[in-house]
Coordinates of C-alpha atoms and ligand atoms in Angstrom, one line a residue:
M24 CA 2.7 1.9 35.4
Q25 CA 0.8 -1.2 36.3
F26 CA -2.4 -0.9 38.9
Y27 CA -3.7 -3.2 41.9
S28 CA -7.1 -3.4 42.9
T29 CA -7.4 -2.3 46.6
N30 CA -9.2 -5.9 47.6
N31 CA -6.3 -7.6 46.9
K32 CA -2.3 -5.8 46.0
A33 CA -1.6 -8.9 43.9
L34 CA -3.9 -8.7 41.6
R35 CA -2.5 -6.4 39.0
V36 CA -3.4 -5.2 35.5
S37 CA -2.5 -3.2 32.6
F38 CA -3.5 0.8 32.6
Q39 CA -5.4 0.3 29.8
E40 CA -7.2 -2.9 31.2
A41 CA -7.7 -0.8 34.3
V42 CA -9.6 1.7 31.9
F43 CA -11.5 -0.4 29.8
N44 CA -12.9 -2.1 32.9
S45 CA -13.4 0.6 35.7
L46 CA -14.3 -2.1 38.8
P47 CA -11.5 -5.0 39.3
E48 CA -13.7 -8.2 39.4
D49 CA -13.5 -8.2 43.4
K50 CA -15.2 -4.7 43.4
G51 CA -11.8 -3.5 44.6
L52 CA -11.0 0.1 43.0
Y53 CA -7.7 0.6 40.5
M54 CA -4.7 2.3 42.6
P55 CA -1.3 3.0 41.1
E56 CA 1.0 0.2 42.0
A57 CA 3.2 3.2 43.1
I58 CA 2.1 6.4 43.9
P59 CA 4.6 8.5 41.1
Q60 CA 6.9 11.0 43.0
L61 CA 7.0 14.2 41.1
D62 CA 10.6 15.8 41.0
P63 CA 11.2 18.5 43.8
Y64 CA 13.0 20.1 41.5
F65 CA 9.9 20.5 39.6
I66 CA 7.6 21.1 42.0
K67 CA 10.3 23.9 43.4
N68 CA 9.8 25.6 39.8
I69 CA 6.2 24.7 39.1
Q70 CA 5.3 28.3 38.7
Q71 CA 7.6 28.6 35.4
Y72 CA 5.2 26.0 33.5
S73 CA 1.8 26.0 32.1
F74 CA -1.4 24.1 32.7
Q75 CA -1.0 21.9 29.5
E76 CA 2.9 21.6 30.7
I77 CA 2.2 20.5 34.2
A78 CA -0.4 18.4 33.1
F79 CA 1.7 16.4 30.9
T80 CA 4.2 15.9 33.8
I81 CA 1.4 14.4 36.1
A82 CA 0.1 11.9 33.4
K83 CA 3.2 10.8 31.9
A84 CA 4.2 10.0 35.8
F85 CA 1.5 7.4 35.5
I86 CA 0.7 6.3 32.1
G87 CA 4.6 5.6 31.8
D88 CA 5.3 4.6 28.2
D89 CA 1.7 2.3 27.7
I90 CA 1.6 6.0 26.0
P91 CA 3.8 7.3 23.7
E92 CA 5.1 10.9 24.8
N93 CA 3.9 12.4 21.9
D94 CA 0.8 10.7 21.3
L95 CA 0.1 11.1 24.9
K96 CA 0.9 15.1 24.8
E97 CA -1.6 15.4 22.0
I98 CA -4.1 13.6 24.4
V99 CA -3.7 16.1 27.5
N100 CA -3.4 19.3 25.6
E101 CA -7.1 18.2 24.1
A102 CA -9.0 17.2 27.1
I103 CA -7.2 20.3 28.9
N104 CA -8.1 22.8 26.6
F105 CA -9.7 25.3 29.2
D106 CA -8.1 26.7 32.3
A107 CA -8.7 26.7 35.7
P108 CA -8.7 29.9 37.0
V109 CA -8.1 30.6 41.3
R110 CA -9.6 33.4 42.0
F111 CA -9.3 35.6 44.9
L112 CA -12.3 36.8 47.1
D113 CA -10.1 38.6 50.0
A114 CA -6.7 38.3 50.7
E115 CA -6.2 34.9 52.3
T116 CA -9.6 33.3 50.4
A117 CA -9.4 31.8 47.0
V118 CA -11.6 30.2 44.6
L119 CA -10.7 27.4 42.3
E120 CA -13.1 27.6 39.8
L121 CA -13.2 24.8 37.8
F122 CA -16.4 24.8 35.7
H123 CA -14.9 26.3 32.5
G124 CA -14.9 23.4 30.5
P125 CA -18.0 22.4 27.6
S126 CA -20.3 21.1 30.7
Y127 CA -19.6 23.9 33.2
A128 CA -18.2 21.3 35.7
F129 CA -15.3 20.0 37.5
K130 CA -16.5 16.5 35.7
D131 CA -15.1 17.8 32.5
F132 CA -11.5 17.4 33.5
G133 CA -12.3 13.4 34.3
A134 CA -14.0 13.1 31.0
R135 CA -12.4 14.8 28.1
F136 CA -9.3 12.7 29.6
M137 CA -10.8 9.6 29.8
S138 CA -12.7 10.1 26.5
R139 CA -9.5 10.4 24.8
I140 CA -7.5 7.9 26.3
M141 CA -10.5 5.2 25.0
G142 CA -10.7 6.3 21.9
Y143 CA -6.8 6.1 22.1
F144 CA -6.8 2.8 23.0
S145 CA -9.8 1.5 20.2
Q146 CA -8.4 3.7 17.2
K147 CA -6.3 -0.2 16.0
G148 CA -9.6 -1.1 14.0
D149 CA -11.3 -2.3 17.2
Q150 CA -15.1 -2.7 17.6
L151 CA -17.2 0.5 18.2
L152 CA -16.8 1.4 21.6
D153 CA -20.2 1.8 23.6
V154 CA -20.2 3.6 26.5
L155 CA -23.6 3.5 28.6
V156 CA -23.7 5.8 31.3
A157 CA -26.4 6.8 34.1
T158 CA -27.1 10.3 35.3
S159 CA -28.4 12.4 37.6
G160 CA -27.2 15.4 35.7
D161 CA -23.7 16.7 36.0
T162 CA -21.9 13.0 34.6
G163 CA -23.7 13.1 31.7
G164 CA -23.2 16.1 30.3
A165 CA -19.6 15.8 30.8
V166 CA -19.4 12.1 29.4
A167 CA -21.5 13.3 26.1
L168 CA -19.3 16.7 25.4
G169 CA -16.2 15.0 26.4
F170 CA -16.9 11.9 24.0
L171 CA -18.8 13.8 21.3
G172 CA -17.0 13.1 18.2
V173 CA -13.9 11.1 19.5
E174 CA -13.5 8.2 17.0
G175 CA -14.1 4.6 17.6
T176 CA -16.8 5.5 20.5
R177 CA -20.5 6.0 20.9
V178 CA -22.2 7.2 24.6
T179 CA -25.9 6.1 25.4
I180 CA -26.9 8.3 28.2
L181 CA -29.9 7.2 30.3
Y182 CA -31.4 10.6 32.3
P183 CA -34.5 10.9 34.6
K184 CA -37.3 12.7 32.8
G185 CA -38.1 16.1 34.3
K186 CA -35.1 15.5 37.0
V187 CA -32.4 17.4 35.9
S188 CA -31.9 21.2 35.2
K189 CA -32.6 23.3 31.6
V190 CA -28.6 23.5 30.9
Q191 CA -28.2 19.9 32.0
E192 CA -31.2 18.2 29.5
E193 CA -29.9 20.8 26.9
Q194 CA -25.9 19.5 27.0
L195 CA -27.2 16.2 27.3
T196 CA -29.7 16.3 23.8
T197 CA -28.6 18.4 22.1
N198 CA -25.1 17.0 20.2
G199 CA -26.4 14.1 17.8
Q200 CA -23.0 13.0 15.9
N201 CA -22.0 10.3 18.4
I202 CA -24.2 10.6 21.5
R203 CA -27.3 9.3 22.0
A204 CA -29.8 10.9 24.8
L205 CA -32.7 8.1 26.3
E206 CA -34.9 10.2 28.4
V207 CA -36.3 7.3 31.5
E208 CA -39.4 7.6 33.1
G209 CA -38.6 7.3 36.4
T210 CA -35.9 8.2 38.8
F211 CA -31.8 8.2 38.4
D212 CA -32.0 5.0 40.6
D213 CA -34.0 3.6 37.7
C214 CA -31.8 4.6 34.8
Q215 CA -28.9 3.4 36.9
A216 CA -29.9 -0.4 37.4
L217 CA -30.9 -0.3 32.9
V218 CA -27.3 0.3 33.0
K219 CA -26.3 -2.1 35.4
Q220 CA -28.2 -4.9 34.0
A221 CA -26.8 -4.2 30.6
F222 CA -23.8 -4.9 31.7
N223 CA -24.5 -8.0 33.8
D224 CA -26.4 -9.1 30.2
K225 CA -24.3 -11.4 28.5
E226 CA -25.8 -11.5 25.2
L227 CA -26.1 -8.1 25.0
N228 CA -22.6 -7.8 25.5
G229 CA -21.6 -10.9 22.9
V230 CA -23.0 -7.8 20.5
L231 CA -22.2 -4.5 21.7
R232 CA -18.5 -3.7 23.5
L233 CA -20.1 -1.9 26.1
T234 CA -18.0 -0.2 28.7
S235 CA -18.9 2.1 31.5
A236 CA -17.7 5.6 32.4
N237 CA -18.0 5.1 35.7
S238 CA -16.4 8.0 37.9
I239 CA -14.2 5.7 39.5
N240 CA -12.3 4.9 36.6
I241 CA -8.6 5.7 37.3
A242 CA -8.5 7.7 33.5
R243 CA -11.0 10.5 35.5
L244 CA -8.8 9.8 38.8
I245 CA -5.9 11.0 37.3
P246 CA -6.7 14.1 35.3
Q247 CA -8.3 15.9 38.5
T248 CA -4.9 15.8 40.1
F249 CA -3.4 18.2 37.5
Y250 CA -5.6 21.2 39.4
Y251 CA -4.2 21.4 42.2
F252 CA -1.2 21.3 41.1
W253 CA -1.9 24.1 39.2
T254 CA -3.1 26.0 41.6
Y255 CA -0.2 25.4 43.8
A256 CA 1.8 26.8 40.7
Q257 CA -0.7 30.5 40.7
L258 CA -0.3 30.9 44.4
K259 CA 3.0 30.3 43.9
S260 CA 3.4 32.5 41.7
Q261 CA 1.7 35.1 44.0
G262 CA 4.4 34.4 46.9
M263 CA 2.3 32.2 48.6
D264 CA 3.3 28.8 49.3
E265 CA 1.1 27.4 51.8
I266 CA -2.6 26.2 51.1
V267 CA -5.7 24.6 52.8
F268 CA -8.3 22.9 50.0
T269 CA -11.8 22.6 50.5
V270 CA -13.6 20.4 48.4
P271 CA -17.4 20.1 48.3
S272 CA -17.7 16.0 48.1
G273 CA -19.9 13.3 47.2
N274 CA -18.3 10.4 45.2
F275 CA -14.8 11.5 47.1
G276 CA -13.2 11.2 43.7
N277 CA -12.2 15.1 43.8
I278 CA -10.9 15.0 47.1
G279 CA -9.4 11.9 46.3
A280 CA -7.6 13.2 43.6
G281 CA -6.2 16.1 45.5
L282 CA -4.9 13.7 48.2
L283 CA -3.4 11.4 45.9
A284 CA -1.4 14.8 44.2
Y285 CA -0.5 15.4 48.0
K286 CA 0.7 12.1 48.3
M287 CA 2.4 12.4 44.9
G288 CA 4.8 15.0 46.4
L289 CA 2.3 19.1 46.3
P290 CA 2.9 20.9 49.3
V291 CA -0.5 21.2 51.0
S292 CA -0.8 21.7 54.8
H293 CA -4.8 20.5 54.9
F294 CA -7.5 19.2 53.0
V295 CA -11.3 19.7 54.1
A296 CA -14.0 17.7 52.9
A297 CA -17.2 19.5 52.5
T298 CA -20.5 17.5 52.5
N299 CA -24.7 18.1 53.0
V300 CA -26.0 16.4 55.2
N301 CA -25.0 12.7 53.1
D302 CA -22.3 12.6 56.3
T303 CA -20.8 9.5 55.8
V304 CA -17.3 10.9 55.8
P305 CA -17.4 13.2 58.2
R306 CA -19.2 10.6 60.7
F307 CA -16.7 8.2 59.8
L308 CA -14.0 10.8 60.9
K309 CA -15.6 11.6 64.1
N310 CA -16.1 8.1 65.3
G311 CA -14.1 5.6 62.9
Q312 CA -16.9 3.8 61.9
Y313 CA -17.8 3.3 58.5
E314 CA -21.9 3.0 58.2
P315 CA -23.0 4.3 54.9
K316 CA -26.8 5.4 54.1
P317 CA -29.0 5.8 51.8
S318 CA -29.0 9.1 49.9
V319 CA -30.9 12.2 51.1
Q320 CA -32.1 14.5 48.2
T321 CA -30.2 18.1 48.9
L322 CA -30.1 21.1 46.8
A323 CA -26.5 20.2 46.7
N324 CA -27.5 17.4 44.3
A325 CA -24.7 15.9 42.9
M326 CA -22.8 15.2 46.4
D327 CA -26.1 12.9 47.0
V328 CA -24.0 9.8 48.2
G329 CA -25.2 8.0 50.8
N330 CA -22.2 5.7 50.2
P331 CA -19.1 7.1 48.5
S332 CA -17.4 4.6 46.1
N333 CA -14.1 6.5 46.4
W334 CA -13.1 6.3 49.9
V335 CA -11.5 3.0 49.7
R336 CA -9.1 4.8 47.6
I337 CA -8.3 7.4 50.0
Q338 CA -8.4 4.4 52.7
D339 CA -5.9 2.8 50.5
L340 CA -3.8 6.5 50.5
F341 CA -3.3 6.2 53.7
D342 CA -2.8 2.4 54.4
Q343 CA -6.3 2.2 56.7
D344 CA -4.9 4.1 59.4
L345 CA -7.6 6.7 61.2
A346 CA -5.3 8.9 62.9
Q347 CA -2.9 9.6 59.5
L348 CA -6.7 10.2 57.9
K349 CA -7.6 12.5 60.6
A350 CA -4.3 14.4 60.9
K351 CA -4.3 15.4 57.0
I352 CA -8.6 15.6 56.6
T353 CA -11.3 17.7 58.4
S354 CA -15.2 17.8 57.1
Y355 CA -18.1 19.5 58.2
T356 CA -21.7 18.8 57.2
Y357 CA -24.1 21.5 55.7
N358 CA -27.8 21.2 55.6
D359 CA -30.0 23.0 52.7
Q360 CA -30.6 26.4 54.7
E361 CA -26.6 26.8 55.5
T362 CA -26.5 26.0 51.5
V363 CA -28.8 28.7 51.0
Q364 CA -27.3 31.2 53.5
G365 CA -23.9 30.6 51.9
M366 CA -25.1 31.1 48.7
E367 CA -26.5 34.6 50.2
E368 CA -23.3 35.3 52.3
L369 CA -20.9 35.1 49.2
F370 CA -23.1 37.2 46.9
E371 CA -23.8 39.5 50.1
K372 CA -20.1 40.1 50.8
Y373 CA -18.4 38.9 47.2
K374 CA -20.8 39.9 44.8
Y375 CA -19.8 36.3 44.1
V376 CA -22.9 33.6 42.7
A377 CA -22.2 30.5 43.5
C378 CA -23.9 27.1 43.1
P379 CA -25.0 24.9 46.1
H380 CA -22.1 22.8 45.4
T381 CA -19.4 25.6 45.7
A382 CA -21.7 27.6 48.8
I383 CA -20.9 24.3 50.8
A384 CA -17.5 24.0 50.0
Y385 CA -17.1 28.2 51.0
L386 CA -18.6 27.4 54.4
A387 CA -16.5 24.9 55.2
S388 CA -13.4 26.8 54.5
K389 CA -14.5 29.3 56.8
A390 CA -15.1 27.2 59.3
Y391 CA -11.7 25.5 58.8
R392 CA -9.9 29.2 59.5
L393 CA -12.1 29.7 62.9
D394 CA -11.1 26.6 63.7
Q395 CA -7.4 26.8 62.5
P396 CA -6.6 30.5 62.8
G397 CA -3.8 31.1 60.5
H398 CA -1.6 32.5 57.5
Y399 CA -1.9 30.5 54.7
A400 CA -4.3 30.7 51.7
S401 CA -7.8 28.6 51.9
V402 CA -9.0 27.6 48.5
F403 CA -12.2 26.3 48.1
L404 CA -13.3 24.1 44.9
S405 CA -16.3 25.6 42.7
T406 CA -17.3 22.7 41.0
A407 CA -19.9 23.9 38.9
H408 CA -21.5 27.2 37.1
P409 CA -24.2 28.5 39.0
C410 CA -26.0 28.5 35.5
K411 CA -26.7 24.6 35.9
F412 CA -28.8 25.1 39.4
P413 CA -31.2 27.4 38.9
E414 CA -34.0 25.9 41.3
A415 CA -31.5 25.8 44.0
I416 CA -30.4 30.0 44.0
K417 CA -32.4 32.7 45.0
P418 CA -34.2 34.4 42.0
E419 CA -32.2 37.6 43.5
V420 CA -28.8 36.1 44.2
Y421 CA -29.8 34.4 40.4
Q422 CA -30.9 37.3 38.4
Y423 CA -26.7 38.2 38.4
V424 CA -25.3 34.8 37.1
K425 CA -23.8 35.7 33.8
L426 CA -24.8 32.8 31.2
P427 CA -21.3 31.4 29.8
E428 CA -21.8 31.9 25.8
G429 CA -22.4 28.9 24.6
A430 CA -25.3 27.7 27.8
S431 CA -27.3 30.9 25.3
L432 CA -26.5 28.8 22.1
L433 CA -27.3 25.6 23.6
A434 CA -31.4 27.3 24.3
D435 CA -32.0 27.2 19.9
K436 CA -30.5 23.8 19.6
E437 CA -33.1 21.0 18.7
K438 CA -33.4 18.8 21.5
Q439 CA -32.7 15.0 20.6
A440 CA -34.4 12.3 22.8
T441 CA -35.8 9.0 22.5
E442 CA -38.7 8.3 25.8
M443 CA -37.7 5.2 27.1
P444 CA -40.0 3.1 30.1
V445 CA -38.2 1.7 32.8
D446 CA -38.3 -1.5 30.8
Y447 CA -35.3 -3.8 30.2
Q448 CA -36.2 -5.5 27.5
T449 CA -37.8 -2.2 26.0
F450 CA -33.4 -0.7 26.7
K451 CA -32.4 -4.0 25.1
T452 CA -33.9 -3.8 21.8
Y453 CA -33.0 -0.2 21.4
L454 CA -29.9 -1.1 21.8
L455 CA -29.9 -3.6 19.4
V456 CA -31.7 -2.0 17.1
N457 CA -30.2 1.0 16.5
N458 CA -26.5 -0.7 16.8
Ligands
LIG501 C1 -19.9 15.2 41.2 C2 -19.8 16.7 41.5 C3 -19.5 16.8 43.0 C4 -19.2 15.3 44.2 O1 -17.9 14.9 43.0 P1 -17.5 14.1 43.8 O2 -16.1 14.2 42.7 O3 -17.9 13.1 43.6 O4 -16.7 14.0 45.1 C5 -19.5 18.2 43.5 N1 -20.2 18.9 42.6 C6 -20.3 18.9 41.4 C7 -21.7 20.4 40.9 C8 -20.4 17.9 41.3 O5 -20.9 17.8 39.4

């Protein structure tokens, strides 16, 4: 399978090239040259397969012969080594829990798969692969734990000092091995600017083999389609097959994968995009004008994105046709006050403690049900474990959070982080001296 750039369909690259250079030079995004169509017989009988078997079938449809079958099977089995269970809250409402991976957020699917793909393509005596990543919290943990121990790779994470939660910081700073954490005395934007400058630095690129673990990497998108199919399998085994997915969205990678799954043949009645007040896409769906704005800080901070980079992929999937898009996607927006109410309601009605992102999805799934009543299963996605966002959850509710075993162990591990001023020369020297 080859991949084209959304800005130039004539530009084709191999899977390997698309993985190592997340972004085509024309600043488009890579898309598969053809959307792989899954065998209708497979989809009809999908409840007979395990999550890993489903994941392998999909991965193979994208990657084809670029990775031999047995190697790909091993990559999938290592990457997808935790479940994505569907839990019913009432007869027609369910939550898809995507936080059972090592960093307790859905980004584990993308990061674990991508790290192993990069490791696989790097094995043949190549120079060490240096992954640079700036994080506001969730991405860094998923990337750190995804690459931890992956041979031939080294990860440097830049995070803003004092601006990530306790569990997030522990996930970034207690790994050792091939993972290094830089505690930057600035904001997330400062971290991102330092990383960007490093990628554009010819001298540095002459010495180090740099790559990004960017969220728009095609190797992060592909594994995010797996759990949409797995949800369908779980519902089918309970005799249901009409689904509306509600996805809490920031950069629109998660919902983009869902829409890709739909285009591959997964029966999905409708998609609901749930956002915080960073509402560029909801406004676009209303008035057809794509007008990005600077991002606004909210309680659901992993969705504080003013210009969602994956949106061009979704437009590409729908041939830039607004009418088609609107027929398949509805969106709703919630402010912080509503988000808090959503968390409270989930707890009062269902004794379910959710992170703020998940609460936004819950509210949107409820709103859609009111607008479009019917006998379908509303599945809203839970993108993170609530323990990652303690400041955003009221203490009366937070006290019921069950800390995952791994999270309590983290607290005893030693923090290893290097303090870094917002100064490119200092950052560059660090990378060169510690090579
Ligand atoms: C990254 C993230 C999101 C947003 O996902 P996108 O793919 O960027 O839309 C939502 N919730 C959590 C917890 C996240 O970490």
